[in-house]
Every structure is written in structure tokens, then in C-alpha cells.
Amino acid sequence: MLGDDVAVVGGGLVGKAAALALARVGLRVSLCGARAAPAVVPQGFAQRIYALNAASRDLLQALRAWDQVPDERVQVVQAMRIVADGAALRFDAYAQGVESLAWIVESDAVERALDLALRFERNVQAVSDTVAEARREQDGWELELSGGARLRAGLLVGADGRSSRVREWSGIGLRSRPYEQTAVVCNFDCAGPHGATARQTFTADGGVLALLPLPGQQVSLVWSAPDALAEELRQLAPEQLAQRVEGQLGALQAGHLAPLRAAGTVGAWPLVLQRADSVAAEGVALLGDAAHVVHPMAGHGLNLGLQDVQALAAVLGRRAAGEALGQLPLLQRYARARAEQVLALELATDGLHRLYSPGLRWAAPLRALGLRATDRLPLLKSWLAGYASGRSVLT
């Protein structure tokens, strides 16, 4: 029977980062369900795009993964424009005194970099077998893998997504509410330069449309549309979707990007607000989507997961001599470390979703007033930008 300090369940991006981060604080880690990252997209960019904040990039640098992401597949975000009800809120890296507001990168490219780092990490045993069954023992967990092998670990880390089996095995409850929206994604070539600017607007039907800059002269669409509209958009050919998006460029104050030309296929996934009752239990810690799923309007879903990794590694790395990894008081320190940021982002994204719903059109003048007022308050904008960087909540 194999034995390690920690078993990380979930071989995706957050799971791989967790395995590396926990190994770096001296723990022996089994990564279960490890999967190889998809190959490089031969032309253009992959559908799954993330906007990494400064804290996430710091983590990837510490894990020696960031430098393995090719420069030509990373796009810095130097400005952000949020436009709604005839008003605009603007953020600029130069004005905030930071290198960049975010870094746009493909999920696959980050995973490939983590795969490379894992090959050189002696304290991580990566296995492709998934966990079939888990049984709690007095001093930890006994896991049965899909290939028949058995594994013991003092701490079970769930990085296995929104339908987490680790969460189920640990008995942690879940609150979930569908948004009745679907995120429709596609990449486009632009006629004009995007200026390293991310753009977002709230549409009249209650949806959220965002264009993220990609390397070269491309943008990535994330259209969080009501389900009926999303189904209509999904049925369009990519070039037809490009025309529909062109019709929204005026609202985004981005008419210079037209005409758009599709640079990939159309993808979609349903949106939900989801939060585990706790991110920790005796012998268990939850990370990423296993712990919380928020609306993508702020682009911080992955950032939350990577900051979960940072916080858990910091707590376990500072534990007292003789303090068992699975002890609840220790893991509650991790839960407390994550509570503020997760709740704040959940309230902010869900609150904005409600505020810009079709039923609140009467509030448009007040919403516009709020955007304009925020745009004219440099100190508030600096605080918002600093909080979004993720660094302030990890200190």
C-alpha cells in the first residue's frame, strides 16, 4: 500500500498547482487523476482563456511554471473598460502604478508548464488513476484507486471540480443556485488593435459581454447570456456569431475592432453560483471549484482557486512540530484565511448580476451615477485594483 502525507484528488490546473505547492513546503504528495495537458492549438488560441491576477502569477513563478509559458501565448492587460447605461469605469495599469492589471493566458498553456514542473518534483507521485472509493480512518484516509491500488494519506485535498467527490466523502454540504445563463466563448481576429484593453458591458437582457485581448490582433469573447439567447448563439456558425458580436461593439466602445473574423469554434458552459458550507473538515481541504464557483464576470474563478493553493500551502508550511496535517484546528486556519476574499467576490459578482438584471432597468440612472462616481475616485479605484490583484488578501 502506497503512503504519503497528502493525497490531492483532481489532476487539472488547480490540482497540479496544489501538488507542487505542498511539495515545496516539504510534504510528500500523491496527485490522483493526473492528466496530461492538451497539445498546443496549431493555429490561434484555445477556447479556455483565463485572466490571471498578480497573486496567481506570483504562485506560478514560485512553482517555476510561469517562465515555461511561451511569451507569445501571454497577453498583458494594461487597461480595462466597464461600460453600462451610458457610463464607463476605467482602470489603467500606469495610473495604478502596477506592471499589468492581469495576464491573459490559455488554461492549456499553464497546465503544460505545470506538467513540466511536476516531472522534476521528487516529492510528488502523479498517477493517472482516479480515486474510486475513500474511507476515513482514525489517522487519515484510505483510498482505493480505479486501477486497484490502495493509498493512505493524512490529508485529503479536493481539487476535483464542482461535482467534487471529496466534498461528498467528507460530508461537507453545498449551496448551489443556477444563474440560468450560459457562457458562450469564441476567439476573433480584429481589424483594429485591441490596445491591451479588456472590455465588458452589461446587456439589456441581463447578460454580460466581455472581450479579452489575446496576443497579436485577436480577442476572446465571453458572453454570459440568458440560456435561451445562449442556445441561439451556440447554433450560429462562428462567422455569424462574429457579426452578432460586432453589433455589440458600440456598447463596448470598441467599434474600431470591426470587422471581426472568427478564429476558432464556438464553446459554451452553464453558469452557477456554488459554495461549499466549509472549505475544511477533519482531514479534508477543498480547493477551487470544489469549494466555490462564482459568476465569470470578474474573471476571477481560477484566481480564487490558485489563491486557495497559496493559502493552504502557507498554513501547512507553518504548522507546529508534531501537529498532524489533518487536524481540524489547523485546517480551520486555512478556512479563515480564505473566508474574506471568497465571500467578497461572491457578493460582488452576484450583486452585480442582480443589479443589472432586466427587472431593474428603472435603476439605470443610479447605476450610471455609481459608475461615474467610482471612475472619479482615484483612491477607491486603487483599492479595487489592489484587491483584484489578490496580493492584499494573502499578506
PDB file of N, CA, C and O in Angstrom, residues 313-352:
ATOM      1  N   ALA A 313      -0.983  25.992   1.351  1.00  0.00           N
ATOM      2  CA  ALA A 313       0.451  25.703   1.463  1.00  0.00           C
ATOM      3  C   ALA A 313       1.091  26.531   2.577  1.00  0.00           C
ATOM      4  O   ALA A 313       1.943  26.025   3.330  1.00  0.00           O
ATOM      5  N   ALA A 314       0.672  27.784   2.702  1.00  0.00           N
ATOM      6  CA  ALA A 314       1.234  28.638   3.755  1.00  0.00           C
ATOM      7  C   ALA A 314       0.855  28.115   5.136  1.00  0.00           C
ATOM      8  O   ALA A 314       1.690  28.057   6.052  1.00  0.00           O
ATOM      9  N   VAL A 315      -0.400  27.718   5.327  1.00  0.00           N
ATOM     10  CA  VAL A 315      -0.855  27.212   6.622  1.00  0.00           C
ATOM     11  C   VAL A 315      -0.138  25.913   6.985  1.00  0.00           C
ATOM     12  O   VAL A 315       0.364  25.750   8.101  1.00  0.00           O
ATOM     13  N   LEU A 316      -0.062  24.990   6.041  1.00  0.00           N
ATOM     14  CA  LEU A 316       0.577  23.707   6.330  1.00  0.00           C
ATOM     15  C   LEU A 316       2.086  23.861   6.513  1.00  0.00           C
ATOM     16  O   LEU A 316       2.706  23.147   7.301  1.00  0.00           O
ATOM     17  N   GLY A 317       2.672  24.788   5.777  1.00  0.00           N
ATOM     18  CA  GLY A 317       4.107  25.006   5.896  1.00  0.00           C
ATOM     19  C   GLY A 317       4.501  25.624   7.225  1.00  0.00           C
ATOM     20  O   GLY A 317       5.652  25.484   7.664  1.00  0.00           O
ATOM     21  N   ARG A 318       3.551  26.301   7.907  1.00  0.00           N
ATOM     22  CA  ARG A 318       3.839  26.950   9.190  1.00  0.00           C
ATOM     23  C   ARG A 318       3.340  26.146  10.388  1.00  0.00           C
ATOM     24  O   ARG A 318       3.382  26.644  11.518  1.00  0.00           O
ATOM     25  N   ARG A 319       2.852  24.926  10.157  1.00  0.00           N
ATOM     26  CA  ARG A 319       2.297  24.160  11.272  1.00  0.00           C
ATOM     27  C   ARG A 319       3.387  23.835  12.297  1.00  0.00           C
ATOM     28  O   ARG A 319       4.574  23.721  11.966  1.00  0.00           O
ATOM     29  N   ALA A 320       2.956  23.678  13.530  1.00  0.00           N
ATOM     30  CA  ALA A 320       3.885  23.403  14.619  1.00  0.00           C
ATOM     31  C   ALA A 320       4.409  21.977  14.521  1.00  0.00           C
ATOM     32  O   ALA A 320       3.765  21.090  13.937  1.00  0.00           O
ATOM     33  N   ALA A 321       5.568  21.741  15.084  1.00  0.00           N
ATOM     34  CA  ALA A 321       6.147  20.400  15.102  1.00  0.00           C
ATOM     35  C   ALA A 321       5.192  19.446  15.809  1.00  0.00           C
ATOM     36  O   ALA A 321       4.673  19.753  16.884  1.00  0.00           O
ATOM     37  N   GLY A 322       4.936  18.314  15.192  1.00  0.00           N
ATOM     38  CA  GLY A 322       4.040  17.332  15.778  1.00  0.00           C
ATOM     39  C   GLY A 322       2.573  17.569  15.500  1.00  0.00           C
ATOM     40  O   GLY A 322       1.730  16.756  15.896  1.00  0.00           O
ATOM     41  N   GLU A 323       2.233  18.665  14.840  1.00  0.00           N
ATOM     42  CA  GLU A 323       0.833  18.960  14.526  1.00  0.00           C
ATOM     43  C   GLU A 323       0.428  18.168  13.286  1.00  0.00           C
ATOM     44  O   GLU A 323       0.993  18.343  12.211  1.00  0.00           O
ATOM     45  N   ALA A 324      -0.537  17.286  13.431  1.00  0.00           N
ATOM     46  CA  ALA A 324      -0.944  16.413  12.327  1.00  0.00           C
ATOM     47  C   ALA A 324      -1.605  17.218  11.216  1.00  0.00           C
ATOM     48  O   ALA A 324      -2.350  18.177  11.468  1.00  0.00           O
ATOM     49  N   LEU A 325      -1.350  16.811   9.975  1.00  0.00           N
ATOM     50  CA  LEU A 325      -1.853  17.550   8.811  1.00  0.00           C
ATOM     51  C   LEU A 325      -3.374  17.617   8.776  1.00  0.00           C
ATOM     52  O   LEU A 325      -3.942  18.604   8.324  1.00  0.00           O
ATOM     53  N   GLY A 326      -4.031  16.557   9.244  1.00  0.00           N
ATOM     54  CA  GLY A 326      -5.476  16.503   9.130  1.00  0.00           C
ATOM     55  C   GLY A 326      -6.236  17.096  10.289  1.00  0.00           C
ATOM     56  O   GLY A 326      -7.478  17.092  10.292  1.00  0.00           O
ATOM     57  N   GLN A 327      -5.551  17.634  11.304  1.00  0.00           N
ATOM     58  CA  GLN A 327      -6.237  18.175  12.468  1.00  0.00           C
ATOM     59  C   GLN A 327      -7.135  19.341  12.074  1.00  0.00           C
ATOM     60  O   GLN A 327      -6.710  20.252  11.353  1.00  0.00           O
ATOM     61  N   LEU A 328      -8.362  19.332  12.581  1.00  0.00           N
ATOM     62  CA  LEU A 328      -9.321  20.370  12.214  1.00  0.00           C
ATOM     63  C   LEU A 328      -8.871  21.774  12.611  1.00  0.00           C
ATOM     64  O   LEU A 328      -9.020  22.710  11.820  1.00  0.00           O
ATOM     65  N   PRO A 329      -8.321  21.990  13.826  1.00  0.00           N
ATOM     66  CA  PRO A 329      -7.876  23.352  14.162  1.00  0.00           C
ATOM     67  C   PRO A 329      -6.869  23.920  13.157  1.00  0.00           C
ATOM     68  O   PRO A 329      -6.893  25.112  12.839  1.00  0.00           O
ATOM     69  N   LEU A 330      -5.983  23.055  12.657  1.00  0.00           N
ATOM     70  CA  LEU A 330      -5.015  23.510  11.652  1.00  0.00           C
ATOM     71  C   LEU A 330      -5.725  23.885  10.358  1.00  0.00           C
ATOM     72  O   LEU A 330      -5.475  24.952   9.778  1.00  0.00           O
ATOM     73  N   LEU A 331      -6.626  23.030   9.889  1.00  0.00           N
ATOM     74  CA  LEU A 331      -7.308  23.287   8.629  1.00  0.00           C
ATOM     75  C   LEU A 331      -8.291  24.445   8.731  1.00  0.00           C
ATOM     76  O   LEU A 331      -8.588  25.108   7.727  1.00  0.00           O
ATOM     77  N   GLN A 332      -8.770  24.720   9.942  1.00  0.00           N
ATOM     78  CA  GLN A 332      -9.642  25.884  10.114  1.00  0.00           C
ATOM     79  C   GLN A 332      -8.887  27.189   9.910  1.00  0.00           C
ATOM     80  O   GLN A 332      -9.486  28.199   9.550  1.00  0.00           O
ATOM     81  N   ARG A 333      -7.583  27.176  10.114  1.00  0.00           N
ATOM     82  CA  ARG A 333      -6.776  28.366   9.810  1.00  0.00           C
ATOM     83  C   ARG A 333      -6.833  28.651   8.308  1.00  0.00           C
ATOM     84  O   ARG A 333      -6.900  29.809   7.877  1.00  0.00           O
ATOM     85  N   TYR A 334      -6.771  27.579   7.523  1.00  0.00           N
ATOM     86  CA  TYR A 334      -6.921  27.737   6.064  1.00  0.00           C
ATOM     87  C   TYR A 334      -8.299  28.289   5.731  1.00  0.00           C
ATOM     88  O   TYR A 334      -8.424  29.216   4.921  1.00  0.00           O
ATOM     89  N   ALA A 335      -9.344  27.758   6.361  1.00  0.00           N
ATOM     90  CA  ALA A 335     -10.699  28.229   6.093  1.00  0.00           C
ATOM     91  C   ALA A 335     -10.844  29.709   6.433  1.00  0.00           C
ATOM     92  O   ALA A 335     -11.448  30.480   5.665  1.00  0.00           O
ATOM     93  N   ARG A 336     -10.285  30.131   7.548  1.00  0.00           N
ATOM     94  CA  ARG A 336     -10.367  31.543   7.928  1.00  0.00           C
ATOM     95  C   ARG A 336      -9.590  32.418   6.952  1.00  0.00           C
ATOM     96  O   ARG A 336     -10.018  33.530   6.616  1.00  0.00           O
ATOM     97  N   ALA A 337      -8.457  31.911   6.484  1.00  0.00           N
ATOM     98  CA  ALA A 337      -7.632  32.691   5.548  1.00  0.00           C
ATOM     99  C   ALA A 337      -8.354  32.947   4.235  1.00  0.00           C
ATOM    100  O   ALA A 337      -8.088  33.939   3.555  1.00  0.00           O
ATOM    101  N   ARG A 338      -9.275  32.063   3.847  1.00  0.00           N
ATOM    102  CA  ARG A 338      -9.951  32.200   2.561  1.00  0.00           C
ATOM    103  C   ARG A 338     -11.331  32.842   2.661  1.00  0.00           C
ATOM    104  O   ARG A 338     -11.919  33.227   1.640  1.00  0.00           O
ATOM    105  N   ALA A 339     -11.866  32.944   3.851  1.00  0.00           N
ATOM    106  CA  ALA A 339     -13.262  33.356   4.009  1.00  0.00           C
ATOM    107  C   ALA A 339     -13.545  34.740   3.429  1.00  0.00           C
ATOM    108  O   ALA A 339     -14.518  34.938   2.691  1.00  0.00           O
ATOM    109  N   GLU A 340     -12.695  35.724   3.732  1.00  0.00           N
ATOM    110  CA  GLU A 340     -12.992  37.102   3.334  1.00  0.00           C
ATOM    111  C   GLU A 340     -13.021  37.267   1.815  1.00  0.00           C
ATOM    112  O   GLU A 340     -13.983  37.803   1.259  1.00  0.00           O
ATOM    113  N   GLN A 341     -11.971  36.823   1.145  1.00  0.00           N
ATOM    114  CA  GLN A 341     -11.903  37.053  -0.297  1.00  0.00           C
ATOM    115  C   GLN A 341     -13.001  36.318  -1.039  1.00  0.00           C
ATOM    116  O   GLN A 341     -13.631  36.863  -1.947  1.00  0.00           O
ATOM    117  N   VAL A 342     -13.251  35.062  -0.664  1.00  0.00           N
ATOM    118  CA  VAL A 342     -14.272  34.277  -1.362  1.00  0.00           C
ATOM    119  C   VAL A 342     -15.642  34.908  -1.177  1.00  0.00           C
ATOM    120  O   VAL A 342     -16.404  35.074  -2.139  1.00  0.00           O
ATOM    121  N   LEU A 343     -15.981  35.287   0.058  1.00  0.00           N
ATOM    122  CA  LEU A 343     -17.281  35.900   0.307  1.00  0.00           C
ATOM    123  C   LEU A 343     -17.405  37.236  -0.407  1.00  0.00           C
ATOM    124  O   LEU A 343     -18.442  37.545  -1.005  1.00  0.00           O
ATOM    125  N   ALA A 344     -16.337  38.044  -0.384  1.00  0.00           N
ATOM    126  CA  ALA A 344     -16.378  39.355  -1.026  1.00  0.00           C
ATOM    127  C   ALA A 344     -16.615  39.229  -2.525  1.00  0.00           C
ATOM    128  O   ALA A 344     -17.434  39.955  -3.102  1.00  0.00           O
ATOM    129  N   LEU A 345     -15.919  38.292  -3.168  1.00  0.00           N
ATOM    130  CA  LEU A 345     -16.086  38.146  -4.614  1.00  0.00           C
ATOM    131  C   LEU A 345     -17.449  37.555  -4.953  1.00  0.00           C
ATOM    132  O   LEU A 345     -18.079  37.953  -5.936  1.00  0.00           O
ATOM    133  N   GLU A 346     -17.921  36.635  -4.119  1.00  0.00           N
ATOM    134  CA  GLU A 346     -19.252  36.073  -4.348  1.00  0.00           C
ATOM    135  C   GLU A 346     -20.319  37.160  -4.259  1.00  0.00           C
ATOM    136  O   GLU A 346     -21.200  37.263  -5.115  1.00  0.00           O
ATOM    137  N   LEU A 347     -20.237  37.986  -3.214  1.00  0.00           N
ATOM    138  CA  LEU A 347     -21.226  39.053  -3.042  1.00  0.00           C
ATOM    139  C   LEU A 347     -21.137  40.078  -4.163  1.00  0.00           C
ATOM    140  O   LEU A 347     -22.157  40.585  -4.645  1.00  0.00           O
ATOM    141  N   ALA A 348     -19.912  40.395  -4.582  1.00  0.00           N
ATOM    142  CA  ALA A 348     -19.742  41.402  -5.631  1.00  0.00           C
ATOM    143  C   ALA A 348     -20.297  40.920  -6.965  1.00  0.00           C
ATOM    144  O   ALA A 348     -21.067  41.625  -7.630  1.00  0.00           O
ATOM    145  N   THR A 349     -19.929  39.707  -7.377  1.00  0.00           N
ATOM    146  CA  THR A 349     -20.377  39.224  -8.683  1.00  0.00           C
ATOM    147  C   THR A 349     -21.874  38.930  -8.687  1.00  0.00           C
ATOM    148  O   THR A 349     -22.579  39.278  -9.630  1.00  0.00           O
ATOM    149  N   ASP A 350     -22.356  38.306  -7.619  1.00  0.00           N
ATOM    150  CA  ASP A 350     -23.789  38.011  -7.563  1.00  0.00           C
ATOM    151  C   ASP A 350     -24.591  39.296  -7.430  1.00  0.00           C
ATOM    152  O   ASP A 350     -25.670  39.437  -8.031  1.00  0.00           O
ATOM    153  N   GLY A 351     -24.058  40.261  -6.677  1.00  0.00           N
ATOM    154  CA  GLY A 351     -24.754  41.534  -6.541  1.00  0.00           C
ATOM    155  C   GLY A 351     -24.848  42.283  -7.864  1.00  0.00           C
ATOM    156  O   GLY A 351     -25.897  42.848  -8.202  1.00  0.00           O
ATOM    157  N   LEU A 352     -23.768  42.289  -8.639  1.00  0.00           N
ATOM    158  CA  LEU A 352     -23.790  42.947  -9.944  1.00  0.00           C
ATOM    159  C   LEU A 352     -24.742  42.232 -10.900  1.00  0.00           C
ATOM    160  O   LEU A 352     -25.450  42.869 -11.684  1.00  0.00           O
TER     161      LEU A 352
END
